[in-house]
GROMACS .gro file of C-alpha atoms in nm:
model
  287
    1MET     CA    1   3.069  -0.832  -0.062
    2LEU     CA    2   2.952  -0.559   0.176
    3GLN     CA    3   2.747  -0.401  -0.102
    4ARG     CA    4   2.568  -0.729  -0.163
    5TYR     CA    5   2.470  -0.781   0.199
    6PHE     CA    6   2.374  -0.418   0.238
    7ALA     CA    7   2.132  -0.452  -0.056
    8ILE     CA    8   1.988  -0.773   0.086
    9GLY     CA    9   1.936  -0.615   0.425
   10LEU     CA   10   1.757  -0.313   0.284
   11PHE     CA   11   1.537  -0.537   0.073
   12LEU     CA   12   1.429  -0.753   0.363
   13LEU     CA   13   1.359  -0.452   0.580
   14SER     CA   14   1.156  -0.280   0.311
   15VAL     CA   15   0.944  -0.585   0.226
   16SER     CA   16   0.844  -0.643   0.587
   17ALA     CA   17   0.982  -0.637   0.935
   18SER     CA   18   1.001  -1.017   0.925
   19ALA     CA   19   1.348  -1.023   0.764
   20GLN     CA   20   1.250  -1.331   0.560
   21SER     CA   21   1.266  -1.402   0.189
   22GLY     CA   22   0.976  -1.495  -0.036
   23ALA     CA   23   0.714  -1.254   0.102
   24PRO     CA   24   0.456  -1.146  -0.157
   25GLY     CA   25   0.540  -0.774  -0.148
   26VAL     CA   26   0.349  -0.507  -0.341
   27ARG     CA   27   0.181  -0.561  -0.677
   28GLY     CA   28   0.080  -0.262  -0.887
   29ALA     CA   29   0.133   0.110  -0.832
   30ARG     CA   30  -0.230   0.157  -0.728
   31ALA     CA   31  -0.182  -0.071  -0.428
   32ALA     CA   32   0.151   0.095  -0.347
   33ALA     CA   33  -0.013   0.439  -0.336
   34LEU     CA   34  -0.281   0.306  -0.099
   35GLY     CA   35  -0.032   0.181   0.160
   36ASN     CA   36  -0.072  -0.166   0.007
   37ALA     CA   37  -0.417  -0.189   0.165
   38SER     CA   38  -0.529  -0.395  -0.132
   39VAL     CA   39  -0.693  -0.714  -0.004
   40THR     CA   40  -1.045  -0.586  -0.092
   41ILE     CA   41  -0.964  -0.437  -0.434
   42SER     CA   42  -1.145  -0.615  -0.717
   43ASN     CA   43  -1.176  -0.582  -1.095
   44ASP     CA   44  -0.804  -0.505  -1.100
   45LEU     CA   45  -0.534  -0.698  -1.287
   46TRP     CA   46  -0.286  -0.673  -0.998
   47ALA     CA   47  -0.527  -0.856  -0.771
   48VAL     CA   48  -0.344  -1.157  -0.916
   49GLY     CA   49  -0.072  -1.080  -0.659
   50ASN     CA   50  -0.260  -0.883  -0.392
   51ASN     CA   51  -0.565  -1.107  -0.345
   52VAL     CA   52  -0.637  -1.345  -0.631
   53ALA     CA   53  -1.011  -1.346  -0.550
   54GLY     CA   54  -1.027  -0.988  -0.684
   55LEU     CA   55  -0.975  -1.119  -1.037
   56ALA     CA   56  -1.323  -1.275  -1.038
   57GLN     CA   57  -1.492  -0.949  -1.141
   58LEU     CA   58  -1.257  -0.880  -1.432
   59SER     CA   59  -1.483  -0.899  -1.737
   60ARG     CA   60  -1.230  -0.834  -2.016
   61PRO     CA   61  -0.883  -0.976  -2.096
   62GLU     CA   62  -0.608  -0.755  -1.956
   63ALA     CA   63  -0.229  -0.742  -1.949
   64GLY     CA   64   0.011  -0.517  -1.763
   65VAL     CA   65   0.367  -0.437  -1.658
   66TYR     CA   66   0.484  -0.317  -1.317
   67ALA     CA   67   0.817  -0.167  -1.211
   68GLU     CA   68   0.943  -0.063  -0.869
   69ASN     CA   69   1.261   0.092  -0.734
   70ARG     CA   70   1.335   0.110  -0.364
   71PHE     CA   71   1.533   0.401  -0.222
   72PHE     CA   72   1.700   0.482  -0.560
   73ILE     CA   73   1.922   0.172  -0.531
   74PRO     CA   74   1.952  -0.024  -0.859
   75HIS     CA   75   2.007  -0.352  -0.670
   76LEU     CA   76   1.653  -0.320  -0.532
   77ASN     CA   77   1.465  -0.301  -0.862
   78ASN     CA   78   1.152  -0.512  -0.894
   79ALA     CA   79   0.959  -0.588  -1.214
   80ALA     CA   80   0.651  -0.795  -1.299
   81LEU     CA   81   0.437  -0.894  -1.595
   82ALA     CA   82   0.077  -1.007  -1.554
   83ALA     CA   83  -0.216  -1.115  -1.767
   84ALA     CA   84  -0.572  -1.222  -1.694
   85LEU     CA   85  -0.827  -1.403  -1.912
   86PRO     CA   86  -1.200  -1.431  -1.830
   87LEU     CA   87  -1.343  -1.770  -1.921
   88GLY     CA   88  -1.672  -1.804  -2.107
   89ARG     CA   89  -1.937  -1.553  -2.207
   90GLN     CA   90  -2.267  -1.464  -2.051
   91PRO     CA   91  -2.575  -1.550  -2.261
   92ALA     CA   92  -2.719  -1.274  -2.475
   93GLY     CA   93  -2.946  -1.049  -2.271
   94SER     CA   94  -2.791  -1.144  -1.937
   95THR     CA   95  -2.739  -0.858  -1.690
   96VAL     CA   96  -2.457  -1.042  -1.511
   97THR     CA   97  -2.115  -0.892  -1.588
   98THR     CA   98  -1.883  -1.146  -1.423
   99PRO     CA   99  -1.740  -1.430  -1.637
  100PRO     CA  100  -1.948  -1.749  -1.603
  101HIS     CA  101  -1.644  -1.978  -1.570
  102GLY     CA  102  -1.416  -1.755  -1.366
  103VAL     CA  103  -1.089  -1.580  -1.450
  104VAL     CA  104  -0.737  -1.719  -1.494
  105GLY     CA  105  -0.440  -1.498  -1.404
  106LEU     CA  106  -0.068  -1.538  -1.468
  107GLU     CA  107   0.219  -1.338  -1.321
  108VAL     CA  108   0.598  -1.349  -1.348
  109GLN     CA  109   0.814  -1.132  -1.123
  110ARG     CA  110   1.181  -1.071  -1.049
  111PHE     CA  111   1.355  -0.871  -0.778
  112GLY     CA  112   1.726  -0.791  -0.736
  113ASP     CA  113   2.040  -0.828  -0.948
  114LYS     CA  114   2.287  -1.102  -1.038
  115ARG     CA  115   2.430  -1.106  -0.684
  116TYR     CA  116   2.097  -1.160  -0.511
  117ASN     CA  117   1.760  -1.208  -0.676
  118GLU     CA  118   1.417  -1.353  -0.615
  119SER     CA  119   1.194  -1.476  -0.896
  120ARG     CA  120   0.845  -1.614  -0.903
  121ALA     CA  121   0.593  -1.744  -1.152
  122GLY     CA  122   0.236  -1.761  -1.029
  123LEU     CA  123  -0.084  -1.906  -1.173
  124GLY     CA  124  -0.418  -1.811  -1.019
  125TYR     CA  125  -0.788  -1.875  -1.068
  126ALA     CA  126  -1.085  -1.680  -0.930
  127TYR     CA  127  -1.459  -1.738  -0.942
  128ARG     CA  128  -1.755  -1.526  -0.832
  129LEU     CA  129  -2.081  -1.670  -0.703
  130GLY     CA  130  -2.341  -1.412  -0.607
  131LEU     CA  131  -2.184  -1.167  -0.366
  132ILE     CA  132  -1.878  -1.381  -0.290
  133SER     CA  133  -1.552  -1.421  -0.482
  134VAL     CA  134  -1.298  -1.694  -0.410
  135GLY     CA  135  -0.957  -1.760  -0.559
  136ALA     CA  136  -0.647  -1.978  -0.539
  137ARG     CA  137  -0.292  -1.935  -0.661
  138VAL     CA  138   0.024  -2.144  -0.683
  139ASP     CA  139   0.370  -1.983  -0.696
  140MET     CA  140   0.702  -2.129  -0.801
  141LEU     CA  141   0.965  -1.930  -0.608
  142GLN     CA  142   1.340  -1.917  -0.665
  143LEU     CA  143   1.598  -1.739  -0.450
  144SER     CA  144   1.954  -1.707  -0.585
  145ILE     CA  145   2.270  -1.575  -0.418
  146GLU     CA  146   2.591  -1.545  -0.620
  147GLY     CA  147   2.842  -1.803  -0.504
  148LEU     CA  148   2.590  -1.985  -0.284
  149GLY     CA  149   2.349  -2.124  -0.545
  150SER     CA  150   1.970  -2.126  -0.563
  151ARG     CA  151   1.677  -2.252  -0.364
  152ARG     CA  152   1.329  -2.325  -0.498
  153ALA     CA  153   0.993  -2.369  -0.330
  154VAL     CA  154   0.625  -2.397  -0.421
  155ALA     CA  155   0.378  -2.182  -0.225
  156ALA     CA  156  -0.003  -2.214  -0.236
  157SER     CA  157  -0.236  -1.926  -0.148
  158LEU     CA  158  -0.610  -1.867  -0.106
  159GLY     CA  159  -0.823  -1.552  -0.118
  160GLY     CA  160  -1.180  -1.442  -0.070
  161GLN     CA  161  -1.396  -1.131  -0.097
  162ALA     CA  162  -1.757  -1.079   0.011
  163ASP     CA  163  -1.990  -0.785  -0.046
  164ILE     CA  164  -2.142  -0.722   0.297
  165ILE     CA  165  -2.335  -0.428   0.153
  166PRO     CA  166  -2.333  -0.443  -0.230
  167GLN     CA  167  -2.150  -0.150  -0.391
  168LYS     CA  168  -2.072  -0.014  -0.041
  169LEU     CA  169  -1.887  -0.246   0.199
  170THR     CA  170  -1.654  -0.533   0.109
  171LEU     CA  171  -1.466  -0.779   0.327
  172GLY     CA  172  -1.144  -0.929   0.193
  173VAL     CA  173  -0.916  -1.203   0.329
  174SER     CA  174  -0.613  -1.383   0.191
  175LEU     CA  175  -0.371  -1.648   0.314
  176TYR     CA  176  -0.031  -1.658   0.147
  177ASN     CA  177   0.181  -1.976   0.160
  178LEU     CA  178  -0.068  -2.190   0.346
  179ASN     CA  179   0.159  -2.494   0.295
  180GLN     CA  180   0.452  -2.323   0.476
  181ALA     CA  181   0.698  -2.397   0.195
  182ARG     CA  182   1.059  -2.453   0.303
  183LEU     CA  183   1.347  -2.263   0.140
  184ALA     CA  184   1.633  -2.434   0.323
  185GLU     CA  185   1.688  -2.699   0.588
  186TYR     CA  186   1.939  -2.478   0.769
  187GLN     CA  187   1.753  -2.323   1.064
  188ASP     CA  188   1.435  -2.453   0.897
  189GLU     CA  189   1.408  -2.140   0.680
  190ARG     CA  190   1.061  -2.113   0.531
  191VAL     CA  191   0.870  -1.878   0.305
  192PRO     CA  192   0.661  -1.644   0.526
  193THR     CA  193   0.302  -1.749   0.588
  194ILE     CA  194   0.094  -1.431   0.584
  195LEU     CA  195  -0.272  -1.367   0.667
  196ARG     CA  196  -0.441  -1.047   0.552
  197ALA     CA  197  -0.790  -0.923   0.631
  198GLY     CA  198  -0.954  -0.589   0.559
  199LEU     CA  199  -1.255  -0.380   0.469
  200GLY     CA  200  -1.326  -0.155   0.173
  201PHE     CA  201  -1.597   0.111   0.207
  202ARG     CA  202  -1.746   0.338  -0.058
  203PRO     CA  203  -1.928   0.631   0.106
  204SER     CA  204  -1.990   0.767  -0.245
  205ALA     CA  205  -1.922   0.670  -0.604
  206LYS     CA  206  -1.605   0.883  -0.605
  207VAL     CA  207  -1.447   0.778  -0.273
  208LEU     CA  208  -1.297   0.447  -0.164
  209LEU     CA  209  -1.173   0.394   0.193
  210LEU     CA  210  -0.954   0.093   0.274
  211ALA     CA  211  -0.827  -0.056   0.599
  212GLU     CA  212  -0.658  -0.388   0.662
  213THR     CA  213  -0.419  -0.576   0.884
  214GLU     CA  214  -0.144  -0.816   0.781
  215LYS     CA  215  -0.001  -1.080   1.012
  216ASP     CA  216   0.307  -1.289   0.946
  217ILE     CA  217   0.267  -1.588   1.178
  218ASP     CA  218   0.615  -1.519   1.322
  219GLN     CA  219   0.601  -1.137   1.342
  220ASP     CA  220   0.401  -0.840   1.465
  221ALA     CA  221   0.089  -0.731   1.279
  222ASP     CA  222   0.095  -0.446   1.029
  223PHE     CA  223  -0.198  -0.202   0.997
  224ARG     CA  224  -0.258  -0.031   0.665
  225ALA     CA  225  -0.507   0.226   0.542
  226GLY     CA  226  -0.569   0.406   0.215
  227VAL     CA  227  -0.807   0.645   0.045
  228GLU     CA  228  -0.881   0.689  -0.325
  229TYR     CA  229  -1.069   0.983  -0.474
  230GLN     CA  230  -1.195   0.976  -0.832
  231VAL     CA  231  -1.150   1.340  -0.934
  232ILE     CA  232  -1.283   1.283  -1.286
  233ASP     CA  233  -1.331   0.969  -1.495
  234ALA     CA  234  -0.972   0.994  -1.621
  235LEU     CA  235  -0.799   1.081  -1.292
  236ALA     CA  236  -0.785   0.930  -0.944
  237VAL     CA  237  -0.566   1.047  -0.653
  238ARG     CA  238  -0.457   0.821  -0.366
  239ALA     CA  239  -0.289   0.828  -0.026
  240GLY     CA  240  -0.213   0.573   0.244
  241VAL     CA  241  -0.010   0.465   0.545
  242ALA     CA  242   0.153   0.143   0.670
  243THR     CA  243   0.243   0.126   1.039
  244LEU     CA  244   0.489  -0.162   1.066
  245THR     CA  245   0.717  -0.037   0.787
  246GLU     CA  246   0.657   0.325   0.895
  247GLN     CA  247   0.568   0.448   0.548
  248VAL     CA  248   0.337   0.714   0.412
  249THR     CA  249   0.224   0.671   0.054
  250GLY     CA  250   0.058   0.858  -0.229
  251GLY     CA  251   0.001   0.855  -0.602
  252PHE     CA  252  -0.243   0.886  -0.888
  253GLY     CA  253  -0.404   0.692  -1.170
  254LEU     CA  254  -0.474   0.801  -1.528
  255HIS     CA  255  -0.732   0.628  -1.748
  256PHE     CA  256  -0.720   0.669  -2.127
  257GLY     CA  257  -0.978   0.442  -2.291
  258GLN     CA  258  -0.831   0.091  -2.275
  259LEU     CA  259  -0.505   0.210  -2.117
  260ARG     CA  260  -0.447   0.273  -1.745
  261VAL     CA  261  -0.131   0.424  -1.599
  262ASP     CA  262  -0.073   0.428  -1.223
  263TYR     CA  263   0.205   0.587  -1.019
  264GLY     CA  264   0.274   0.535  -0.651
  265ALA     CA  265   0.536   0.663  -0.406
  266GLN     CA  266   0.621   0.530  -0.061
  267LEU     CA  267   0.830   0.733   0.185
  268HIS     CA  268   1.017   0.558   0.466
  269ASN     CA  269   1.128   0.793   0.744
  270VAL     CA  270   1.483   0.650   0.743
  271LEU     CA  271   1.547   0.478   0.409
  272GLY     CA  272   1.378   0.732   0.184
  273LEU     CA  273   1.162   0.711  -0.127
  274SER     CA  274   1.040   0.410  -0.325
  275GLN     CA  275   0.865   0.458  -0.659
  276HIS     CA  276   0.615   0.236  -0.839
  277LEU     CA  277   0.476   0.247  -1.192
  278SER     CA  278   0.228   0.016  -1.361
  279VAL     CA  279   0.072   0.023  -1.707
  280ASN     CA  280  -0.232  -0.189  -1.793
  281PHE     CA  281  -0.411  -0.252  -2.120
  282ARG     CA  282  -0.765  -0.394  -2.117
  283LEU     CA  283  -0.932  -0.517  -2.434
  284ALA     CA  284  -1.250  -0.336  -2.529
  285PRO     CA  285  -1.576  -0.537  -2.546
  286LYS     CA  286  -1.683  -0.649  -2.889
  287SER     CA  287  -1.952  -0.436  -3.043
   0.00000   0.00000   0.00000
């Protein structure tokens, strides 16, 4: 019994300082290595969970797996599967690279063990018009505690990205659980409603600087920042920080043709190390 509640407490603390269930958490080892400053990242499969609008620039079908362990505790394992499918093709000779009918993304995720677990299945859609990308997502959430049963809720989310200076400066915003879904009537427990806003700046083709803030409507704001440096085409190194959870982060990404492997580590000054790994496969364009 004590072990169960200890695991739950660590989980809630590590997700956010809000101590509430159902928060979106981290998606993808790239985001984890950047302090989860990911609201402006585009053309990335794991935008399906970080900011669905970022899917709009994904030009090829892609699938991936993501695994996370927090503080070397098996009860705190997290795993996700995701896939994205661009809709339609640009006419022959067109210089536009974004899909003409948008991109559909699907994600399934599970955290915890048989004593306590959270699961979600999410379906998202993103569309790009000019310099602006917009997206929407619906999640089916389930929280289960051994001996106490399960609770389910549906959460709707919106996201947007805008190129203030094309190829240089991007603004990203997302609103998670805009409908304030309820998990339980007792104490009116609801899924957290979270607003994120940030900027992504590319001073050069090899460097990406990220900064964002996240605000749970019932809690203090979190500031996050990250930097990514593309050493060579096949290797990127990353670092970041998150103030509210008091974590420093780092990691790297390897790119082998159609395959991308990312690793991220997050160090909490009290609880220790969390590790993240994601593997993505993107179909090559037809010749």
